[in-house]
Short mmCIF file of C-alpha atoms and ligand atoms in Angstrom, two decimals:
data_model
loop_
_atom_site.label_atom_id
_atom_site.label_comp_id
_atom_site.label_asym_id
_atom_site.label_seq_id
_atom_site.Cartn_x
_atom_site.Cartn_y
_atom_site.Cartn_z
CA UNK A 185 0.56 -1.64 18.63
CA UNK A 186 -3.02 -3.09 17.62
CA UNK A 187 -3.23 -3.74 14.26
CA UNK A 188 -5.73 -1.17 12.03
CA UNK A 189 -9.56 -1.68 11.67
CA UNK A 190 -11.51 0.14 8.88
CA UNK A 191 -14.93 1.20 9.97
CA UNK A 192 -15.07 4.39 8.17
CA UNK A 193 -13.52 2.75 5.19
CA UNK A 194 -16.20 0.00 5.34
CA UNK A 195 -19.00 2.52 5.62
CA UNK A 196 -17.88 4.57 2.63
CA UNK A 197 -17.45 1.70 0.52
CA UNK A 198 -21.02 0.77 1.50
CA UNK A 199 -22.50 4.27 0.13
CA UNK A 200 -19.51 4.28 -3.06
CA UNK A 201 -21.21 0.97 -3.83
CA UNK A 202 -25.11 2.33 -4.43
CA UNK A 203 -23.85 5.44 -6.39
CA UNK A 204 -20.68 4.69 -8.20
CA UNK A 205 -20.81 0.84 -9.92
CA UNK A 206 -18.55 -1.35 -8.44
CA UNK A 207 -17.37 1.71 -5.35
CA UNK A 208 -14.33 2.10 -6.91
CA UNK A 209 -12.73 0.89 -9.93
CA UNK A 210 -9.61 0.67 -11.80
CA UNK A 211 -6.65 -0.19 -10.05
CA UNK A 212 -7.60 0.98 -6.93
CA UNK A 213 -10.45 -1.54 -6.76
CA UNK A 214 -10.20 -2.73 -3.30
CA UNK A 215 -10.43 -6.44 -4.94
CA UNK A 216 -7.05 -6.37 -5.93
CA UNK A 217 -6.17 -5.72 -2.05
CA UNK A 218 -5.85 -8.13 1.11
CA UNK A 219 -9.46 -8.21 2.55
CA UNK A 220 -10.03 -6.61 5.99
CA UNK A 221 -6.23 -5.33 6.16
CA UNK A 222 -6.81 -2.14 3.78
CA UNK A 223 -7.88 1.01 4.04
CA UNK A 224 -10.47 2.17 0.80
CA UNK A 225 -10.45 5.35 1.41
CA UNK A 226 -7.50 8.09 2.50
CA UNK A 227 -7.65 11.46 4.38
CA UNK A 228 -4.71 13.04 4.06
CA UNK A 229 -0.73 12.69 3.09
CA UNK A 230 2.15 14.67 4.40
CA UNK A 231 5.96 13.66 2.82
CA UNK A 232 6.56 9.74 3.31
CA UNK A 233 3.35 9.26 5.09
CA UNK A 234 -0.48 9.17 4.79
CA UNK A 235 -3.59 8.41 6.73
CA UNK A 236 -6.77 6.82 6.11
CA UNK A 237 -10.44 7.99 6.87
CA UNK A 238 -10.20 5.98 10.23
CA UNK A 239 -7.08 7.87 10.93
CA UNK A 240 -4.57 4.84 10.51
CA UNK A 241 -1.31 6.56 9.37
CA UNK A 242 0.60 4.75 6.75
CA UNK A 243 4.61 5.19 5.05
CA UNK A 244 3.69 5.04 1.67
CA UNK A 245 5.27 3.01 -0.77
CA UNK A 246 2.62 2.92 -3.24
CA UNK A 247 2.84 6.97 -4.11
CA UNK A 248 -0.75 6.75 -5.17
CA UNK A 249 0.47 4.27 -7.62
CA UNK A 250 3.17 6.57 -8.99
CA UNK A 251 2.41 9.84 -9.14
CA UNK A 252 3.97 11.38 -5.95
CA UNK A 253 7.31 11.20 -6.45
CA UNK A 254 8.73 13.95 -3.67
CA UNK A 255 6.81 13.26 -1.19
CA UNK A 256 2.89 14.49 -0.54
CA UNK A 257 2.11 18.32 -0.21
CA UNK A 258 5.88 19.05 -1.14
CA UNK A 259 5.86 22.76 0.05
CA UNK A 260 7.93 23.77 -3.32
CA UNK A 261 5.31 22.11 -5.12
CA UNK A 262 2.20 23.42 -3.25
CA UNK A 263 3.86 26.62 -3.20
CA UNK A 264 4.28 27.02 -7.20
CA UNK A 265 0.20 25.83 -7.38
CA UNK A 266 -0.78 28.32 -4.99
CA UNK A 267 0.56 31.16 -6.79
CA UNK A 268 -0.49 30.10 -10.48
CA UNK A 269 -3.94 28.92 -8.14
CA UNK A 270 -3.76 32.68 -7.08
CA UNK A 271 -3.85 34.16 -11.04
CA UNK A 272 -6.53 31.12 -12.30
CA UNK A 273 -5.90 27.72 -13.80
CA UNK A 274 -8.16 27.19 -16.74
CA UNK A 275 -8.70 29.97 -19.47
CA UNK A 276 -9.20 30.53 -23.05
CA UNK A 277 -5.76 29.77 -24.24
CA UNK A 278 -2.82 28.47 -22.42
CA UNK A 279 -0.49 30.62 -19.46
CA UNK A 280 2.93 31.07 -20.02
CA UNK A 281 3.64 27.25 -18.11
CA UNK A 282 2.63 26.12 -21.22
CA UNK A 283 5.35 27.14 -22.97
CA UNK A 284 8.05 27.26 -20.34
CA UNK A 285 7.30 23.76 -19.49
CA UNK A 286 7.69 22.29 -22.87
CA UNK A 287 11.10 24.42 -22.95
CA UNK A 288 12.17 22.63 -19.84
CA UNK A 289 11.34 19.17 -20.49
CA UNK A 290 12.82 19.48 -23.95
CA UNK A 291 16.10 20.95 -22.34
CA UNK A 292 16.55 17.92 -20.21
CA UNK A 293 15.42 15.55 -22.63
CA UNK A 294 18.40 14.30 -24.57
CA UNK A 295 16.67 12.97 -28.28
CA UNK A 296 13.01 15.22 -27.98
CA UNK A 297 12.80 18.74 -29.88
CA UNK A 298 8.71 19.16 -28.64
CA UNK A 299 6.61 18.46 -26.43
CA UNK A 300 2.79 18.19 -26.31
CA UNK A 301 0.64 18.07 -23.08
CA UNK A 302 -2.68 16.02 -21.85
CA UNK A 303 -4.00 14.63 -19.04
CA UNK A 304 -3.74 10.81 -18.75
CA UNK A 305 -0.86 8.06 -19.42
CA UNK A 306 -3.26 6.66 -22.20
CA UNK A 307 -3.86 9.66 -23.45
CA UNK A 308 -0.11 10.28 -25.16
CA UNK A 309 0.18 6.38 -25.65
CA UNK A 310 -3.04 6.59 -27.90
CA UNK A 311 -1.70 9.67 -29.39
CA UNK A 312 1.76 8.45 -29.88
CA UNK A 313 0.27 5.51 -31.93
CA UNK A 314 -1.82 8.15 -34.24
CA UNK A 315 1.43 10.42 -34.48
CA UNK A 316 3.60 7.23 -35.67
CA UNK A 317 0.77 6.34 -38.37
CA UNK A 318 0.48 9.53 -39.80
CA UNK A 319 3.71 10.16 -40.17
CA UNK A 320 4.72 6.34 -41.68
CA UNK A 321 1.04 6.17 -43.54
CA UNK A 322 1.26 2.22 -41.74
CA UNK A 323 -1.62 0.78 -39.87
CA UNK A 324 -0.29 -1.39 -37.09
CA UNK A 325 1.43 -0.84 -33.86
CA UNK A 326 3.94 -3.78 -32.06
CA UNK A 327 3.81 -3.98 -28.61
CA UNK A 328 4.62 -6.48 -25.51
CA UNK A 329 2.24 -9.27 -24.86
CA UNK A 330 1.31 -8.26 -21.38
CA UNK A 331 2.06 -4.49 -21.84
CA UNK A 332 -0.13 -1.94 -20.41
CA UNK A 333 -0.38 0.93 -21.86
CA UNK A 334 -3.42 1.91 -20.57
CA UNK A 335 -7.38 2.21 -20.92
CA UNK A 336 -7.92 2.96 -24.52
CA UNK A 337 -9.61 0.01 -26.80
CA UNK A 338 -6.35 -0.62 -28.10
CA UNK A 339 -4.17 -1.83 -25.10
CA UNK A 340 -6.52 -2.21 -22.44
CA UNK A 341 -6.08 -5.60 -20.01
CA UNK A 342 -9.53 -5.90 -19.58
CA UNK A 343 -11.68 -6.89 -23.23
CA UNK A 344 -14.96 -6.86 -22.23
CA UNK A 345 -16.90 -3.87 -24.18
CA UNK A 346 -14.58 -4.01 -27.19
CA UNK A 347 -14.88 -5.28 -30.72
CA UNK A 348 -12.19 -7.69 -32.43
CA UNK A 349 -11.63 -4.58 -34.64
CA UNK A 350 -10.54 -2.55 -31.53
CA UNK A 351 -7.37 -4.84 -31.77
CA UNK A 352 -7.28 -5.71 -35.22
CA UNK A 353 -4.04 -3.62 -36.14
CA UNK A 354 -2.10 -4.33 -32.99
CA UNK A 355 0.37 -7.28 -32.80
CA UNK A 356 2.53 -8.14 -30.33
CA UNK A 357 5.71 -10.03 -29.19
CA UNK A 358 8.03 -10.60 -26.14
CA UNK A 359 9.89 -8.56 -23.74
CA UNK A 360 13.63 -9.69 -23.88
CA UNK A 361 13.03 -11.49 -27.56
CA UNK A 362 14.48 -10.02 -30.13
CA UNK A 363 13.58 -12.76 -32.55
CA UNK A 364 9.75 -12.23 -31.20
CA UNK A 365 10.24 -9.27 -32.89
CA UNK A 366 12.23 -10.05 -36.26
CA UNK A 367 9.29 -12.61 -36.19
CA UNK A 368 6.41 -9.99 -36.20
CA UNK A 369 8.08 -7.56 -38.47
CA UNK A 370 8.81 -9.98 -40.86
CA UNK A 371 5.18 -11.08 -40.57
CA UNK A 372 3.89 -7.55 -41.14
CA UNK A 373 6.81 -6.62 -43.47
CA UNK A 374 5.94 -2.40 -44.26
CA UNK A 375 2.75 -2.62 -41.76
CA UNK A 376 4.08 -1.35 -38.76
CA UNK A 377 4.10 2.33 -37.95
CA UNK A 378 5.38 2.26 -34.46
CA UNK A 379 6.82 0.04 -31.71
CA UNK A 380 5.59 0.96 -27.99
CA UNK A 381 7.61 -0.02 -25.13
CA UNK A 382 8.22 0.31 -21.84
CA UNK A 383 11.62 0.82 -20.53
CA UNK A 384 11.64 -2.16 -18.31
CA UNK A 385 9.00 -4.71 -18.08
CA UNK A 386 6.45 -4.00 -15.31
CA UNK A 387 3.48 -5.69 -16.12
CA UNK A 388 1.31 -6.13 -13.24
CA UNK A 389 0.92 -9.45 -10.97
CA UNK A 390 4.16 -10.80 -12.82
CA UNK A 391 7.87 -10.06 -11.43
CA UNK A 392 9.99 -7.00 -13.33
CA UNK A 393 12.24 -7.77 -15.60
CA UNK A 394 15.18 -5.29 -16.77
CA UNK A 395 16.25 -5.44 -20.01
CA UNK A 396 18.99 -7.84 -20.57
CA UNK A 397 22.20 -6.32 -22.65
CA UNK A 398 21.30 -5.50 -26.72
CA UNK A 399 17.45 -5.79 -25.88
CA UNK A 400 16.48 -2.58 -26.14
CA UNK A 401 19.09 -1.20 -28.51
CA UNK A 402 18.25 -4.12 -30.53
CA UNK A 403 14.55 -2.91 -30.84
CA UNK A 404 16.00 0.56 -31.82
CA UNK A 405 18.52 -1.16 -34.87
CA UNK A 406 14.87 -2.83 -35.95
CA UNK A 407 12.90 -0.09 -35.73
CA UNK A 408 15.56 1.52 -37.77
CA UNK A 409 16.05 -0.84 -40.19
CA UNK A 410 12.45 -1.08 -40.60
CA UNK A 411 11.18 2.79 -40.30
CA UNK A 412 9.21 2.09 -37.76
CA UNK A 413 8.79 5.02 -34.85
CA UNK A 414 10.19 3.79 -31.67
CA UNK A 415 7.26 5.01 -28.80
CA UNK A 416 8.95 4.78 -25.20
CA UNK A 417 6.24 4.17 -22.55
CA UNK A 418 7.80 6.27 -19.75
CA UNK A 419 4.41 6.72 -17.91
CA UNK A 420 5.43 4.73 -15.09
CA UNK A 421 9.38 4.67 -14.65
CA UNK A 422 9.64 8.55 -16.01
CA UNK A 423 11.63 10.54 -13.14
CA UNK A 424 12.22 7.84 -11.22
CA UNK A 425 15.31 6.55 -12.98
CA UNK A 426 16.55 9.23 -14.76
CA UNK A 427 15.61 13.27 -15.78
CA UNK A 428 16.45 12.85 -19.06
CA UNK A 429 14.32 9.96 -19.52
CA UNK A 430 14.35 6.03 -18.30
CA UNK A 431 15.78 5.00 -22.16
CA UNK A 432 19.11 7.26 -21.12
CA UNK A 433 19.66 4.67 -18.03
CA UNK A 434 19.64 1.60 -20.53
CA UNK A 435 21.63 3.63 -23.49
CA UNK A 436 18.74 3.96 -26.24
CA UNK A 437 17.13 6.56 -27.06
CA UNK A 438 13.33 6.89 -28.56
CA UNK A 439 11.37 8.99 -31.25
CA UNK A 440 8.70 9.22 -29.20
CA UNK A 441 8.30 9.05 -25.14
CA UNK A 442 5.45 9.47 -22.69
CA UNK A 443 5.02 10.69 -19.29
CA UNK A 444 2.28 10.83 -16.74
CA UNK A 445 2.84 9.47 -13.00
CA UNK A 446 5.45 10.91 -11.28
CA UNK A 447 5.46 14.13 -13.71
CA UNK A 448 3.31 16.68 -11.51
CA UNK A 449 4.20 15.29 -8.02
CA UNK A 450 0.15 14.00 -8.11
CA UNK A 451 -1.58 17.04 -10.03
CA UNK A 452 -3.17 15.69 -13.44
CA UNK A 453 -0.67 16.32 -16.40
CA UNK A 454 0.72 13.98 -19.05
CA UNK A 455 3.28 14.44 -21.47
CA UNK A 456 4.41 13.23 -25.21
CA UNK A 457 7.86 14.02 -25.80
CA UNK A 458 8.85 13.84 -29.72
CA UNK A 459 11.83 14.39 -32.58
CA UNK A 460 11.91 16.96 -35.14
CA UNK A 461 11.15 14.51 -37.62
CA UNK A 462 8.34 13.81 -36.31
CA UNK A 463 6.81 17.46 -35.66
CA UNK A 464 4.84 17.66 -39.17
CA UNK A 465 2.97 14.44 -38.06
CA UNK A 466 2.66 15.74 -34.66
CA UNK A 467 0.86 18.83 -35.80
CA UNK A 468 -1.13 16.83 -38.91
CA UNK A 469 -3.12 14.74 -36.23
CA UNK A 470 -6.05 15.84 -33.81
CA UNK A 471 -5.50 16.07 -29.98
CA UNK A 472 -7.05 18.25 -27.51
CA UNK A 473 -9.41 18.34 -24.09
CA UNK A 474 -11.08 20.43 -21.85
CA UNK A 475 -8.09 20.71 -19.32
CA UNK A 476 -5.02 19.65 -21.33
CA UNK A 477 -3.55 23.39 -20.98
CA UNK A 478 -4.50 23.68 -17.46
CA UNK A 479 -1.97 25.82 -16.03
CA UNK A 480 -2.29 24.70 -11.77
CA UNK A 481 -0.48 21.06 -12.95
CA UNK A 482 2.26 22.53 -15.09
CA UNK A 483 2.98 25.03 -12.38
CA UNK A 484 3.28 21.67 -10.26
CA UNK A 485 5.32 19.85 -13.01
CA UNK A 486 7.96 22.80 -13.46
CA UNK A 487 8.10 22.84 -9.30
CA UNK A 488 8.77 19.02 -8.99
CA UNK A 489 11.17 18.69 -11.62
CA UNK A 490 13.09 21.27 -10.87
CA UNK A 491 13.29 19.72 -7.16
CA UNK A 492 14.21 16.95 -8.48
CA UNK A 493 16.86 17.80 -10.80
CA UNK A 494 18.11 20.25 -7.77
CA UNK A 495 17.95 17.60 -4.91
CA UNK A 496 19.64 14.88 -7.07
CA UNK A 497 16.48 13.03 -6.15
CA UNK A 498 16.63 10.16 -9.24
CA UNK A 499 19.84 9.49 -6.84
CA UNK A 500 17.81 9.18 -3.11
CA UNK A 501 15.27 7.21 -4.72
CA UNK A 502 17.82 4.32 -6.31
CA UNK A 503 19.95 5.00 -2.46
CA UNK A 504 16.17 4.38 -0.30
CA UNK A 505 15.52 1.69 -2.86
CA UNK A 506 18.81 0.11 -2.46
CA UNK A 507 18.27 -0.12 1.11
CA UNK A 508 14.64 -1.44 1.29
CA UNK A 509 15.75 -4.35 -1.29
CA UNK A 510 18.81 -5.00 1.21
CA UNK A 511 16.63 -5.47 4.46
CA UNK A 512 14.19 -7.12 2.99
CA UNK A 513 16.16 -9.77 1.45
CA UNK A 514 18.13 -10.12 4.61
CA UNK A 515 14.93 -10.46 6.93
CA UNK A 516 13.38 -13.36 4.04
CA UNK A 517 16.92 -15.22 4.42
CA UNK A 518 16.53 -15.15 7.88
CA UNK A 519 13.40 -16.80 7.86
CA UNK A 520 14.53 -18.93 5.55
CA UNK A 521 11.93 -17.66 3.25
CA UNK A 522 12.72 -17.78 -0.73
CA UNK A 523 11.55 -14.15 -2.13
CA UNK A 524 12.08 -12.84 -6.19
CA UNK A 525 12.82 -9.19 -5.84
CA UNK A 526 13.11 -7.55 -8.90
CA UNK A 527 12.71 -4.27 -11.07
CA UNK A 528 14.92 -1.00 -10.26
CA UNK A 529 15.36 -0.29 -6.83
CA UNK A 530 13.13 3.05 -7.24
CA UNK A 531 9.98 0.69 -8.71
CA UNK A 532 10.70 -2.37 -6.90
CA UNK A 533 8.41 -5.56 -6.13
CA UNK A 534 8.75 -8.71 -4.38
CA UNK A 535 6.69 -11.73 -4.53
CA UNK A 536 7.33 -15.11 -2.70
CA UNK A 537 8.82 -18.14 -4.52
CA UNK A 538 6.35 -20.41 -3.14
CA UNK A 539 3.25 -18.55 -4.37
CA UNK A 540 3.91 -20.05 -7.93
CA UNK A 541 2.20 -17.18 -9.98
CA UNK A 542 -0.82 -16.74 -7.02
CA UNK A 543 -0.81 -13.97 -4.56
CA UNK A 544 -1.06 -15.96 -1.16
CA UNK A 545 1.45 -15.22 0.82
CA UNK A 546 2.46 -11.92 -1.15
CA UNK A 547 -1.40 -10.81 0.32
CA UNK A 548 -0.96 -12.27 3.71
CA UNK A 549 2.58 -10.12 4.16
CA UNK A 550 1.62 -7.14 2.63
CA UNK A 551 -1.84 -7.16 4.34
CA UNK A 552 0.09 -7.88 7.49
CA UNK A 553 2.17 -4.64 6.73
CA UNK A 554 -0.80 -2.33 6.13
CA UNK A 555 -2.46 -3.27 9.20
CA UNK A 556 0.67 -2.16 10.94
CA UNK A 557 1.25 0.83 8.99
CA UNK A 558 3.35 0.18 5.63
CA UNK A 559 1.40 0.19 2.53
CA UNK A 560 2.68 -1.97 0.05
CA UNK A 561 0.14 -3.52 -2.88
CA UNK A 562 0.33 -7.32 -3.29
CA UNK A 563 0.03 -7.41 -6.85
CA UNK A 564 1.45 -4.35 -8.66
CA UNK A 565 5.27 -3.02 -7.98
CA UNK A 566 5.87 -0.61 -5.60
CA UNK A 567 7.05 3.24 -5.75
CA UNK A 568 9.64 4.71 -3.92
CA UNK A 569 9.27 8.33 -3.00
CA UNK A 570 12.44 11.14 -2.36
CA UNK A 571 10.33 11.46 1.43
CA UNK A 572 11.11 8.11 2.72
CA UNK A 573 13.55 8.51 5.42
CA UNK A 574 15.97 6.82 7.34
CA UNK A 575 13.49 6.62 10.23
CA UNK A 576 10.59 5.34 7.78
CA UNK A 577 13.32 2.35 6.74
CA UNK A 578 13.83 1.34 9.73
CA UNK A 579 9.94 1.62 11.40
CA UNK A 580 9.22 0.00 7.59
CA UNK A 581 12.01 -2.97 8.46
CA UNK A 582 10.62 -3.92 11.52
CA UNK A 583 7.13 -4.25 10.50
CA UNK A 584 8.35 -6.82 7.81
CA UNK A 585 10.00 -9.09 10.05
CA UNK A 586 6.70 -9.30 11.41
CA UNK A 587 4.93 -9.71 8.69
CA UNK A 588 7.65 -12.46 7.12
CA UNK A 589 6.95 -14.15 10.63
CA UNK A 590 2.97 -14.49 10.27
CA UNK A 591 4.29 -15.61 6.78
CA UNK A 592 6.28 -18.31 7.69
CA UNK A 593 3.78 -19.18 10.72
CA UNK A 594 0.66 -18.96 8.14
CA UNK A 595 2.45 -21.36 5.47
CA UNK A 596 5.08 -24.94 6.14
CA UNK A 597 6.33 -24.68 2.92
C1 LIG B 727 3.38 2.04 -18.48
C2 LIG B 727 2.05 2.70 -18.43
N1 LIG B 727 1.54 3.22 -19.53
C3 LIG B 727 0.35 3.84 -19.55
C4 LIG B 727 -0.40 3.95 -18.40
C5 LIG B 727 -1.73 4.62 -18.43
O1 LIG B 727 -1.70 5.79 -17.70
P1 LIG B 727 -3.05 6.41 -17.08
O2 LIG B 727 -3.55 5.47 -16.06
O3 LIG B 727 -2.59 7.71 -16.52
O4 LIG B 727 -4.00 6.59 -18.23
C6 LIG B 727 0.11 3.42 -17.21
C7 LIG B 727 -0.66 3.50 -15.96
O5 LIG B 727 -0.41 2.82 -15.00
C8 LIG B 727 1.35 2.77 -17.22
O6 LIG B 727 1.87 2.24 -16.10
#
């Protein structure tokens, strides 16, 4: 097969670039990408597989960086938006979804009694940190060094455009250290209002890390011990490891969680899930927007949760994960080629020993992949999808021993 070209992409990057600063920004920049071997721009996605505007078709393990979860255009998901797309989306007060979605979520939710609704993952992680100060009357917020919990002032990667006071009441220690922590809350002894974490670390351009045994419930004993409010950034693991939350897979459970990603099957909804004892607190603090009671993407959430939940799909992911992780470690060892994969099998990632910290040969193989049809990003973990099939493995596992070839051809050590 002849590997991809990109004209179309190229073009439309051209005319993104005069009109739109930078073509396209965020983590879809195509900066972050191999150059030449990615597509900017997609067409269209059907299950396990998508295609680009020069009508390369892709298996997609990148689920638009999290969000589709079942697969795209899931008929029991398109189905549910075209008949609440049928009666209207946006009005002057909420639809019934609003309510029976918040019902649902809390039902499967082990520790949450409500549930609020927004748009964005930074939007409940900003107001999950306002929640946890009103209700402790504290100032500060802990988080991991390296965390990202999104685009607000506060947590942002990226500092340019903010002011030292932007950051002034957040302080920070390690994933995996408890004694980073004891160490900061002994610092800021009756400061802190909450704690935000993620249930494993994920940071991007670094290798996962699970939490090792008494990490996390260690951080709940502090939090605890120390009333702070204990904020569980599910926004990228939520529904991927686990329908009542990712904290029930690692036995702890939060006062406070948030969802986006994988939530709505790729329509725009986010989610802060909360305890009674926080509700006062909840309803003390401001928090609204023009679409947060949209009704089309709680339709969609409802529909892909409930597919979930019904299809045991938490279960195909970790079983499609399991499977991936097992050919490609087999394929590096055969090329004698020393790989770190790490993080859950349903969010994996995999980055070459030899790269030290750089991208080099992580960019040349997964550049080599996407030019022959399997999208994987160098530098940010991957996302499996229930769609993948047994097919899509094994297309997926030959294109990888290609690519750890050119790899190994590319590179002598
Ligand atoms: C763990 C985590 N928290 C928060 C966010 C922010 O979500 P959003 O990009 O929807 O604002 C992300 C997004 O990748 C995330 O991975």
């Amino acid at each position: 097969m002849k590997p991809y070209t990109f004209e179309k992409s190229e073009a439309l990057f051209e005319r993104a670039k005069k009109v739109i600063p930078g073509g396209i920004y965020g983590h879809q920049s195509p900066l972050l990408l191999t150059k030449g071997a990615y597509p900017s721009f997609f067409a269209r996605g059907e299950g396990s597989h998508v295609w680009d505007v020069d009508g390369n078709e892709y298996i997609d393990y990148m689920c638009s960086y999290g969000p589709i979860v079942l697969g795209h255009r899931h008929p029991r998901v398109e189905e549910a938006v075209r008949r609440q797309g049928d009666l209207g989306n946006c009005f002057n007060a909420p639809t019934e979804r609003w309510v029976e979605l918040a019902e649902y979520l809390v039902s499967i939710t082990p520790f949450a009694d409500w549930a609020v609704f927004a748009k964005n993952g930074s939007d409940v992680c900003t107001y999950a940190t306002v929640v946890a100060r009103q209700a402790t009357g504290r100032p500060k917020i802990a988080m991991c060094q390296g965390a990202y919990h999104g685009a607000h002032a506060w947590c942002t990667p990226v500092t340019s455009g903010l002011t030292p006071e932007d950051r002034a009441n957040i302080v920070y220690f390690t994933y995996n250290d408890l004694e980073s922590l004891q160490r900061v809350v002994a610092e800021n002894h009756g400061k802190i209002a909450g704690l935000m974490i993620s249930p494993f670390r994920h940071d991007a351009g670094h290798d996962s890390e699970l939490p090792v045994e008494g990490f996390l419930s260690g951080v709940r004993k502090i939090c605890d011990d120390h009333g702070i409010v204990f904020i569980l950034d599910d926004v990228r693991a939520g529904f991927r490891l686990h329908m009542g939350g990712s904290g029930e897979l690692f036995g702890v459970r939060p006062d406070l969680s948030t969802y986006c990603k994988a939530i709505a099957n790729g329509y725009p909804l986010a989610a802060c899930l909360g305890r009674d004892s926080l509700r006062k607190a909840s309803q003390e603090v401001f928090f609204t927007g023009s679409y947060f009671t949209s009704a089309v993407p709680m339709a969609a959430s409802l529909a892909t949760l409930r597919e979930l939940e019904a299809t045991d799909g938490i279960e195909r992911m970790r079983a499609i994960g399991e499977k991936l992780r097992t050919g490609l470690l087999s394929e590096a060892r055969s090329h004698g080629i020393e790989v770190t994969y790490s993080g859950p099998p349903a969010i994996p990632y995999m980055t070459f020993k030899a790269d030290a910290g750089r991208f080099d040969r992580n960019k040349l193989f997964c550049g080599e992949c996407s030019r022959s049809g399997v999208y994987f990003a160098p530098r940010h973990n991957w996302f499996i999808s229930t769609a993948i099939s047994d097919q899509d493995l094994e297309r997926t596992l030959e294109v990888t021993d290609r690519a750890f070839a050119a790899v190994k051809s590319q590179f002598v050590a």
